[in-house]
Amino acid sequence: MSKVALVVGGGKSLGAFLCKGLAEAGYRVAVADMDADSAKLTASEIAEVHGAENVMAVQANATQEADVQRMVGAVDDRFGRIDLLVYNAGTATAAKIDQFPLDAWYRSIEVNLTGYFLCAREASKVMIRQNGGRIIQINSKSGKVGSKHNSGYSAAKFGGVGLTQSLALDLAEHNITVHSLMLGNLLKSPMFQSLLPQYAKKLGIPEDQVEQVYIDKVPLKRGCDFQDVLNVLKFYASDEASYCTGQSINITGGQVMF
Protein backbone atom coordinates (compact mmCIF):
# COMPACT_ATOMS: atom_id res chain seq x y z
CA MET A 1 0.00 0.00 0.00
CA SER A 2 1.46 3.37 -1.01
CA LYS A 3 1.95 6.00 1.65
CA VAL A 4 -0.39 8.96 2.06
CA ALA A 5 0.76 12.58 2.23
CA LEU A 6 -1.49 15.41 3.44
CA VAL A 7 -0.16 18.77 2.25
CA VAL A 8 -1.79 21.76 3.95
CA GLY A 9 -1.47 24.83 1.77
CA GLY A 10 -1.02 22.56 -1.22
CA GLY A 11 -3.16 24.38 -3.77
CA LYS A 12 -0.60 26.58 -5.46
CA SER A 13 2.98 27.81 -5.64
CA LEU A 14 5.40 25.77 -3.48
CA GLY A 15 2.57 23.67 -2.03
CA ALA A 16 1.36 22.54 -5.44
CA PHE A 17 4.94 21.75 -6.46
CA LEU A 18 5.41 19.61 -3.34
CA CYS A 19 2.11 17.79 -3.96
CA LYS A 20 3.14 16.92 -7.50
CA GLY A 21 6.63 15.90 -6.40
CA LEU A 22 5.29 13.62 -3.68
CA ALA A 23 2.85 12.05 -6.15
CA GLU A 24 5.74 11.43 -8.50
CA ALA A 25 7.59 9.78 -5.60
CA GLY A 26 4.70 7.33 -5.14
CA TYR A 27 2.58 8.94 -2.44
CA ARG A 28 -1.16 9.17 -2.57
CA VAL A 29 -1.73 12.87 -1.99
CA ALA A 30 -4.40 14.89 -0.22
CA VAL A 31 -4.23 18.47 -1.47
CA ALA A 32 -5.62 20.74 1.24
CA ASP A 33 -6.07 24.46 0.85
CA MET A 34 -8.30 27.28 2.06
CA ASP A 35 -8.95 28.02 -1.63
CA ALA A 36 -11.07 25.09 -2.80
CA ASP A 37 -10.57 25.88 -6.50
CA SER A 38 -6.77 25.81 -6.16
CA ALA A 39 -6.89 22.51 -4.30
CA LYS A 40 -9.14 20.98 -6.95
CA LEU A 41 -6.96 22.24 -9.81
CA THR A 42 -3.77 20.81 -8.34
CA ALA A 43 -5.53 17.53 -7.55
CA SER A 44 -6.89 17.29 -11.10
CA GLU A 45 -3.42 17.85 -12.55
CA ILE A 46 -2.05 15.06 -10.37
CA ALA A 47 -4.97 12.79 -11.31
CA GLU A 48 -4.21 13.20 -15.01
CA VAL A 49 -0.74 11.72 -14.45
CA HIS A 50 -1.17 9.36 -11.51
CA GLY A 51 -4.87 8.47 -11.52
CA ALA A 52 -7.83 9.90 -9.64
CA GLU A 53 -7.67 7.08 -7.10
CA ASN A 54 -4.34 8.43 -5.84
CA VAL A 55 -5.31 12.01 -5.06
CA MET A 56 -8.02 14.04 -3.38
CA ALA A 57 -8.75 17.72 -2.79
CA VAL A 58 -10.10 19.10 0.45
CA GLN A 59 -10.97 22.66 1.39
CA ALA A 60 -9.96 23.72 4.89
CA ASN A 61 -8.91 26.78 6.86
CA ALA A 62 -5.97 25.57 8.93
CA THR A 63 -6.64 28.13 11.65
CA GLN A 64 -10.12 26.77 12.39
CA GLU A 65 -10.29 23.73 14.66
CA ALA A 66 -13.48 22.29 13.16
CA ASP A 67 -12.11 22.67 9.62
CA VAL A 68 -8.89 20.86 10.52
CA GLN A 69 -10.78 18.04 12.19
CA ARG A 70 -13.02 17.70 9.14
CA MET A 71 -10.01 17.75 6.81
CA VAL A 72 -8.11 15.03 8.65
CA GLY A 73 -11.28 12.97 8.95
CA ALA A 74 -11.91 13.22 5.21
CA VAL A 75 -8.39 12.06 4.38
CA ASP A 76 -8.62 9.21 6.87
CA ASP A 77 -11.98 8.16 5.45
CA ARG A 78 -10.66 8.20 1.88
CA PHE A 79 -7.23 6.64 2.31
CA GLY A 80 -7.35 5.01 5.76
CA ARG A 81 -4.06 6.48 6.91
CA ILE A 82 -1.77 9.54 6.93
CA ASP A 83 1.94 8.84 6.69
CA LEU A 84 3.17 12.37 6.06
CA LEU A 85 1.79 15.76 7.07
CA VAL A 86 3.37 18.76 5.37
CA TYR A 87 2.31 22.07 6.90
CA ASN A 88 2.94 24.65 4.19
CA ALA A 89 0.39 27.36 5.03
CA GLY A 90 1.97 30.75 5.69
CA THR A 91 1.54 34.49 5.55
CA ALA A 92 3.75 37.53 6.05
CA THR A 93 3.31 41.27 6.52
CA ALA A 94 6.30 43.61 6.37
CA ALA A 95 6.27 46.71 8.58
CA LYS A 96 8.58 48.38 11.08
CA ILE A 97 7.65 47.58 14.66
CA ASP A 98 6.32 51.04 15.49
CA GLN A 99 3.87 50.73 12.59
CA PHE A 100 3.12 46.99 12.80
CA PRO A 101 -0.68 46.45 12.86
CA LEU A 102 -2.06 44.28 15.65
CA ASP A 103 -4.38 42.44 13.27
CA ALA A 104 -1.36 41.50 11.10
CA TRP A 105 0.41 40.20 14.21
CA TYR A 106 -2.54 38.02 15.16
CA ARG A 107 -2.92 36.79 11.59
CA SER A 108 0.74 35.76 11.44
CA ILE A 109 0.50 33.81 14.68
CA GLU A 110 -2.75 32.17 13.55
CA VAL A 111 -1.56 30.98 10.15
CA ASN A 112 2.13 30.31 10.78
CA LEU A 113 1.86 28.77 14.26
CA THR A 114 -1.66 27.95 15.46
CA GLY A 115 -2.53 26.27 12.16
CA TYR A 116 0.60 24.13 12.42
CA PHE A 117 -0.38 23.12 15.97
CA LEU A 118 -3.94 22.19 14.98
CA CYS A 119 -2.93 20.19 11.90
CA ALA A 120 -0.16 18.36 13.73
CA ARG A 121 -2.45 17.57 16.66
CA GLU A 122 -5.18 16.08 14.50
CA ALA A 123 -2.88 14.24 12.08
CA SER A 124 -0.92 12.79 14.98
CA LYS A 125 -4.05 11.00 16.17
CA VAL A 126 -4.12 9.00 12.94
CA MET A 127 -0.36 8.42 13.06
CA ILE A 128 -0.48 7.22 16.67
CA ARG A 129 -3.17 4.72 15.68
CA GLN A 130 -0.98 3.35 12.91
CA ASN A 131 2.23 3.59 15.01
CA GLY A 132 4.24 5.75 12.68
CA GLY A 133 4.41 8.84 10.56
CA ARG A 134 6.21 12.03 9.61
CA ILE A 135 5.27 15.64 10.37
CA ILE A 136 7.18 18.34 8.49
CA GLN A 137 6.62 22.06 8.85
CA ILE A 138 7.70 24.40 6.07
CA ASN A 139 9.42 27.09 8.11
CA SER A 140 11.93 29.84 7.22
CA LYS A 141 15.38 31.11 8.07
CA SER A 142 13.40 33.82 9.88
CA GLY A 143 12.65 31.12 12.46
CA LYS A 144 16.33 31.08 13.40
CA VAL A 145 17.40 34.71 12.94
CA GLY A 146 15.31 37.83 13.42
CA SER A 147 13.99 39.52 10.31
CA LYS A 148 13.91 43.30 9.99
CA HIS A 149 10.38 44.67 9.52
CA ASN A 150 9.02 41.10 9.82
CA SER A 151 8.46 40.78 13.58
CA GLY A 152 5.14 38.93 13.32
CA TYR A 153 6.42 36.41 10.80
CA SER A 154 9.72 35.83 12.58
CA ALA A 155 8.12 35.43 16.00
CA ALA A 156 5.67 32.86 14.66
CA LYS A 157 8.40 30.95 12.84
CA PHE A 158 10.60 30.87 15.95
CA GLY A 159 7.56 29.46 17.74
CA GLY A 160 7.31 26.78 15.07
CA VAL A 161 10.79 25.53 15.94
CA GLY A 162 9.84 25.16 19.60
CA LEU A 163 6.62 23.44 18.65
CA THR A 164 8.48 21.03 16.37
CA GLN A 165 10.87 20.05 19.15
CA SER A 166 8.02 19.57 21.61
CA LEU A 167 6.01 17.48 19.15
CA ALA A 168 9.08 15.37 18.47
CA LEU A 169 9.38 14.59 22.19
CA ASP A 170 5.65 13.86 22.54
CA LEU A 171 5.51 11.57 19.53
CA ALA A 172 8.83 9.70 19.57
CA GLU A 173 7.30 6.75 21.43
CA HIS A 174 4.83 6.36 18.56
CA ASN A 175 7.50 6.16 15.85
CA ILE A 176 6.52 9.62 14.56
CA THR A 177 9.27 12.07 13.64
CA VAL A 178 8.85 15.82 13.37
CA HIS A 179 10.99 18.42 11.59
CA SER A 180 10.98 22.03 10.41
CA LEU A 181 12.51 22.97 7.08
CA MET A 182 14.12 26.41 7.35
CA LEU A 183 13.85 27.89 3.88
CA GLY A 184 15.92 30.65 2.37
CA ASN A 185 14.22 33.25 0.22
CA LEU A 186 11.92 31.71 -2.39
CA LEU A 187 12.48 34.66 -4.70
CA LYS A 188 9.97 33.58 -7.34
CA SER A 189 7.19 32.65 -4.93
CA PRO A 190 4.01 34.75 -4.84
CA MET A 191 4.64 35.58 -1.17
CA PHE A 192 8.10 37.03 -1.80
CA GLN A 193 6.97 38.82 -4.95
CA SER A 194 4.05 40.38 -3.06
CA LEU A 195 6.49 41.86 -0.57
CA LEU A 196 8.76 43.48 -3.16
CA PRO A 197 7.24 46.97 -2.76
CA GLN A 198 7.64 46.82 1.03
CA TYR A 199 11.19 45.48 0.79
CA ALA A 200 12.11 48.13 -1.77
CA LYS A 201 10.86 50.81 0.59
CA LYS A 202 12.72 49.23 3.51
CA LEU A 203 15.98 49.10 1.54
CA GLY A 204 15.52 52.42 -0.25
CA ILE A 205 16.03 50.89 -3.69
CA PRO A 206 13.91 50.24 -6.82
CA GLU A 207 11.78 47.09 -6.79
CA ASP A 208 13.72 45.52 -9.66
CA GLN A 209 16.88 45.51 -7.53
CA VAL A 210 15.43 43.75 -4.49
CA GLU A 211 16.01 40.17 -5.63
CA GLN A 212 19.69 40.80 -6.30
CA VAL A 213 20.15 42.24 -2.82
CA TYR A 214 18.82 39.02 -1.34
CA ILE A 215 20.91 36.86 -3.69
CA ASP A 216 24.04 38.72 -2.63
CA LYS A 217 23.45 37.68 1.00
CA VAL A 218 23.68 33.98 0.09
CA PRO A 219 27.11 32.26 -0.07
CA LEU A 220 25.91 30.00 -2.89
CA LYS A 221 24.65 33.10 -4.74
CA ARG A 222 21.13 32.09 -5.64
CA GLY A 223 17.69 32.00 -4.14
CA CYS A 224 15.99 28.91 -2.76
CA ASP A 225 14.20 26.92 -5.48
CA PHE A 226 11.11 24.78 -5.03
CA GLN A 227 13.14 21.72 -6.05
CA ASP A 228 15.61 22.37 -3.23
CA VAL A 229 12.74 22.13 -0.76
CA LEU A 230 11.29 18.98 -2.31
CA ASN A 231 14.68 17.23 -2.29
CA VAL A 232 15.15 17.74 1.45
CA LEU A 233 11.50 17.05 2.24
CA LYS A 234 11.58 13.67 0.54
CA PHE A 235 14.65 12.63 2.52
CA TYR A 236 13.27 13.56 5.93
CA ALA A 237 9.97 11.88 5.05
CA SER A 238 11.78 8.68 4.10
CA ASP A 239 12.83 5.64 6.12
CA GLU A 240 16.46 6.70 5.62
CA ALA A 241 15.84 9.57 8.07
CA SER A 242 14.10 7.42 10.70
CA TYR A 243 16.77 8.19 13.33
CA CYS A 244 16.33 11.96 12.99
CA THR A 245 13.68 13.96 14.80
CA GLY A 246 13.10 17.42 16.26
CA GLN A 247 15.46 19.07 13.79
CA SER A 248 15.34 22.46 12.08
CA ILE A 249 17.04 21.85 8.74
CA ASN A 250 18.51 24.80 6.87
CA ILE A 251 17.83 25.11 3.15
CA THR A 252 19.44 28.51 2.85
CA GLY A 253 22.43 28.22 0.53
CA GLY A 254 24.70 28.80 3.52
CA GLN A 255 23.06 32.03 4.63
CA VAL A 256 22.17 30.43 7.99
CA MET A 257 24.51 27.75 9.33
CA PHE A 258 23.21 26.75 12.78
Coordinates of C-alpha atoms in Angstrom, one line a residue:
M1 CA 0.0 0.0 0.0
S2 CA 1.5 3.4 -1.0
K3 CA 2.0 6.0 1.7
V4 CA -0.4 9.0 2.1
A5 CA 0.8 12.6 2.2
L6 CA -1.5 15.4 3.4
V7 CA -0.2 18.8 2.2
V8 CA -1.8 21.8 3.9
G9 CA -1.5 24.8 1.8
G10 CA -1.0 22.6 -1.2
G11 CA -3.2 24.4 -3.8
K12 CA -0.6 26.6 -5.5
S13 CA 3.0 27.8 -5.6
L14 CA 5.4 25.8 -3.5
G15 CA 2.6 23.7 -2.0
A16 CA 1.4 22.5 -5.4
F17 CA 4.9 21.7 -6.5
L18 CA 5.4 19.6 -3.3
C19 CA 2.1 17.8 -4.0
K20 CA 3.1 16.9 -7.5
G21 CA 6.6 15.9 -6.4
L22 CA 5.3 13.6 -3.7
A23 CA 2.8 12.1 -6.2
E24 CA 5.7 11.4 -8.5
A25 CA 7.6 9.8 -5.6
G26 CA 4.7 7.3 -5.1
Y27 CA 2.6 8.9 -2.4
R28 CA -1.2 9.2 -2.6
V29 CA -1.7 12.9 -2.0
A30 CA -4.4 14.9 -0.2
V31 CA -4.2 18.5 -1.5
A32 CA -5.6 20.7 1.2
D33 CA -6.1 24.5 0.8
M34 CA -8.3 27.3 2.1
D35 CA -8.9 28.0 -1.6
A36 CA -11.1 25.1 -2.8
D37 CA -10.6 25.9 -6.5
S38 CA -6.8 25.8 -6.2
A39 CA -6.9 22.5 -4.3
K40 CA -9.1 21.0 -7.0
L41 CA -7.0 22.2 -9.8
T42 CA -3.8 20.8 -8.3
A43 CA -5.5 17.5 -7.6
S44 CA -6.9 17.3 -11.1
E45 CA -3.4 17.8 -12.6
I46 CA -2.1 15.1 -10.4
A47 CA -5.0 12.8 -11.3
E48 CA -4.2 13.2 -15.0
V49 CA -0.7 11.7 -14.5
H50 CA -1.2 9.4 -11.5
G51 CA -4.9 8.5 -11.5
A52 CA -7.8 9.9 -9.6
E53 CA -7.7 7.1 -7.1
N54 CA -4.3 8.4 -5.8
V55 CA -5.3 12.0 -5.1
M56 CA -8.0 14.0 -3.4
A57 CA -8.7 17.7 -2.8
V58 CA -10.1 19.1 0.4
Q59 CA -11.0 22.7 1.4
A60 CA -10.0 23.7 4.9
N61 CA -8.9 26.8 6.9
A62 CA -6.0 25.6 8.9
T63 CA -6.6 28.1 11.7
Q64 CA -10.1 26.8 12.4
E65 CA -10.3 23.7 14.7
A66 CA -13.5 22.3 13.2
D67 CA -12.1 22.7 9.6
V68 CA -8.9 20.9 10.5
Q69 CA -10.8 18.0 12.2
R70 CA -13.0 17.7 9.1
M71 CA -10.0 17.8 6.8
V72 CA -8.1 15.0 8.6
G73 CA -11.3 13.0 8.9
A74 CA -11.9 13.2 5.2
V75 CA -8.4 12.1 4.4
D76 CA -8.6 9.2 6.9
D77 CA -12.0 8.2 5.4
R78 CA -10.7 8.2 1.9
F79 CA -7.2 6.6 2.3
G80 CA -7.3 5.0 5.8
R81 CA -4.1 6.5 6.9
I82 CA -1.8 9.5 6.9
D83 CA 1.9 8.8 6.7
L84 CA 3.2 12.4 6.1
L85 CA 1.8 15.8 7.1
V86 CA 3.4 18.8 5.4
Y87 CA 2.3 22.1 6.9
N88 CA 2.9 24.6 4.2
A89 CA 0.4 27.4 5.0
G90 CA 2.0 30.7 5.7
T91 CA 1.5 34.5 5.6
A92 CA 3.8 37.5 6.1
T93 CA 3.3 41.3 6.5
A94 CA 6.3 43.6 6.4
A95 CA 6.3 46.7 8.6
K96 CA 8.6 48.4 11.1
I97 CA 7.7 47.6 14.7
D98 CA 6.3 51.0 15.5
Q99 CA 3.9 50.7 12.6
F100 CA 3.1 47.0 12.8
P101 CA -0.7 46.4 12.9
L102 CA -2.1 44.3 15.6
D103 CA -4.4 42.4 13.3
A104 CA -1.4 41.5 11.1
W105 CA 0.4 40.2 14.2
Y106 CA -2.5 38.0 15.2
R107 CA -2.9 36.8 11.6
S108 CA 0.7 35.8 11.4
I109 CA 0.5 33.8 14.7
E110 CA -2.7 32.2 13.6
V111 CA -1.6 31.0 10.2
N112 CA 2.1 30.3 10.8
L113 CA 1.9 28.8 14.3
T114 CA -1.7 27.9 15.5
G115 CA -2.5 26.3 12.2
Y116 CA 0.6 24.1 12.4
F117 CA -0.4 23.1 16.0
L118 CA -3.9 22.2 15.0
C119 CA -2.9 20.2 11.9
A120 CA -0.2 18.4 13.7
R121 CA -2.4 17.6 16.7
E122 CA -5.2 16.1 14.5
A123 CA -2.9 14.2 12.1
S124 CA -0.9 12.8 15.0
K125 CA -4.1 11.0 16.2
V126 CA -4.1 9.0 12.9
M127 CA -0.4 8.4 13.1
I128 CA -0.5 7.2 16.7
R129 CA -3.2 4.7 15.7
Q130 CA -1.0 3.3 12.9
N131 CA 2.2 3.6 15.0
G132 CA 4.2 5.7 12.7
G133 CA 4.4 8.8 10.6
R134 CA 6.2 12.0 9.6
I135 CA 5.3 15.6 10.4
I136 CA 7.2 18.3 8.5
Q137 CA 6.6 22.1 8.8
I138 CA 7.7 24.4 6.1
N139 CA 9.4 27.1 8.1
S140 CA 11.9 29.8 7.2
K141 CA 15.4 31.1 8.1
S142 CA 13.4 33.8 9.9
G143 CA 12.6 31.1 12.5
K144 CA 16.3 31.1 13.4
V145 CA 17.4 34.7 12.9
G146 CA 15.3 37.8 13.4
S147 CA 14.0 39.5 10.3
K148 CA 13.9 43.3 10.0
H149 CA 10.4 44.7 9.5
N150 CA 9.0 41.1 9.8
S151 CA 8.5 40.8 13.6
G152 CA 5.1 38.9 13.3
Y153 CA 6.4 36.4 10.8
S154 CA 9.7 35.8 12.6
A155 CA 8.1 35.4 16.0
A156 CA 5.7 32.9 14.7
K157 CA 8.4 31.0 12.8
F158 CA 10.6 30.9 16.0
G159 CA 7.6 29.5 17.7
G160 CA 7.3 26.8 15.1
V161 CA 10.8 25.5 15.9
G162 CA 9.8 25.2 19.6
L163 CA 6.6 23.4 18.6
T164 CA 8.5 21.0 16.4
Q165 CA 10.9 20.1 19.2
S166 CA 8.0 19.6 21.6
L167 CA 6.0 17.5 19.1
A168 CA 9.1 15.4 18.5
L169 CA 9.4 14.6 22.2
D170 CA 5.7 13.9 22.5
L171 CA 5.5 11.6 19.5
A172 CA 8.8 9.7 19.6
E173 CA 7.3 6.8 21.4
H174 CA 4.8 6.4 18.6
N175 CA 7.5 6.2 15.8
I176 CA 6.5 9.6 14.6
T177 CA 9.3 12.1 13.6
V178 CA 8.9 15.8 13.4
H179 CA 11.0 18.4 11.6
S180 CA 11.0 22.0 10.4
L181 CA 12.5 23.0 7.1
M182 CA 14.1 26.4 7.4
L183 CA 13.9 27.9 3.9
G184 CA 15.9 30.6 2.4
N185 CA 14.2 33.2 0.2
L186 CA 11.9 31.7 -2.4
L187 CA 12.5 34.7 -4.7
K188 CA 10.0 33.6 -7.3
S189 CA 7.2 32.6 -4.9
P190 CA 4.0 34.7 -4.8
M191 CA 4.6 35.6 -1.2
F192 CA 8.1 37.0 -1.8
Q193 CA 7.0 38.8 -4.9
S194 CA 4.0 40.4 -3.1
L195 CA 6.5 41.9 -0.6
L196 CA 8.8 43.5 -3.2
P197 CA 7.2 47.0 -2.8
Q198 CA 7.6 46.8 1.0
Y199 CA 11.2 45.5 0.8
A200 CA 12.1 48.1 -1.8
K201 CA 10.9 50.8 0.6
K202 CA 12.7 49.2 3.5
L203 CA 16.0 49.1 1.5
G204 CA 15.5 52.4 -0.3
I205 CA 16.0 50.9 -3.7
P206 CA 13.9 50.2 -6.8
E207 CA 11.8 47.1 -6.8
D208 CA 13.7 45.5 -9.7
Q209 CA 16.9 45.5 -7.5
V210 CA 15.4 43.8 -4.5
E211 CA 16.0 40.2 -5.6
Q212 CA 19.7 40.8 -6.3
V213 CA 20.1 42.2 -2.8
Y214 CA 18.8 39.0 -1.3
I215 CA 20.9 36.9 -3.7
D216 CA 24.0 38.7 -2.6
K217 CA 23.4 37.7 1.0
V218 CA 23.7 34.0 0.1
P219 CA 27.1 32.3 -0.1
L220 CA 25.9 30.0 -2.9
K221 CA 24.7 33.1 -4.7
R222 CA 21.1 32.1 -5.6
G223 CA 17.7 32.0 -4.1
C224 CA 16.0 28.9 -2.8
D225 CA 14.2 26.9 -5.5
F226 CA 11.1 24.8 -5.0
Q227 CA 13.1 21.7 -6.1
D228 CA 15.6 22.4 -3.2
V229 CA 12.7 22.1 -0.8
L230 CA 11.3 19.0 -2.3
N231 CA 14.7 17.2 -2.3
V232 CA 15.1 17.7 1.5
L233 CA 11.5 17.1 2.2
K234 CA 11.6 13.7 0.5
F235 CA 14.7 12.6 2.5
Y236 CA 13.3 13.6 5.9
A237 CA 10.0 11.9 5.0
S238 CA 11.8 8.7 4.1
D239 CA 12.8 5.6 6.1
E240 CA 16.5 6.7 5.6
A241 CA 15.8 9.6 8.1
S242 CA 14.1 7.4 10.7
Y243 CA 16.8 8.2 13.3
C244 CA 16.3 12.0 13.0
T245 CA 13.7 14.0 14.8
G246 CA 13.1 17.4 16.3
Q247 CA 15.5 19.1 13.8
S248 CA 15.3 22.5 12.1
I249 CA 17.0 21.8 8.7
N250 CA 18.5 24.8 6.9
I251 CA 17.8 25.1 3.1
T252 CA 19.4 28.5 2.9
G253 CA 22.4 28.2 0.5
G254 CA 24.7 28.8 3.5
Q255 CA 23.1 32.0 4.6
V256 CA 22.2 30.4 8.0
M257 CA 24.5 27.7 9.3
F258 CA 23.2 26.8 12.8

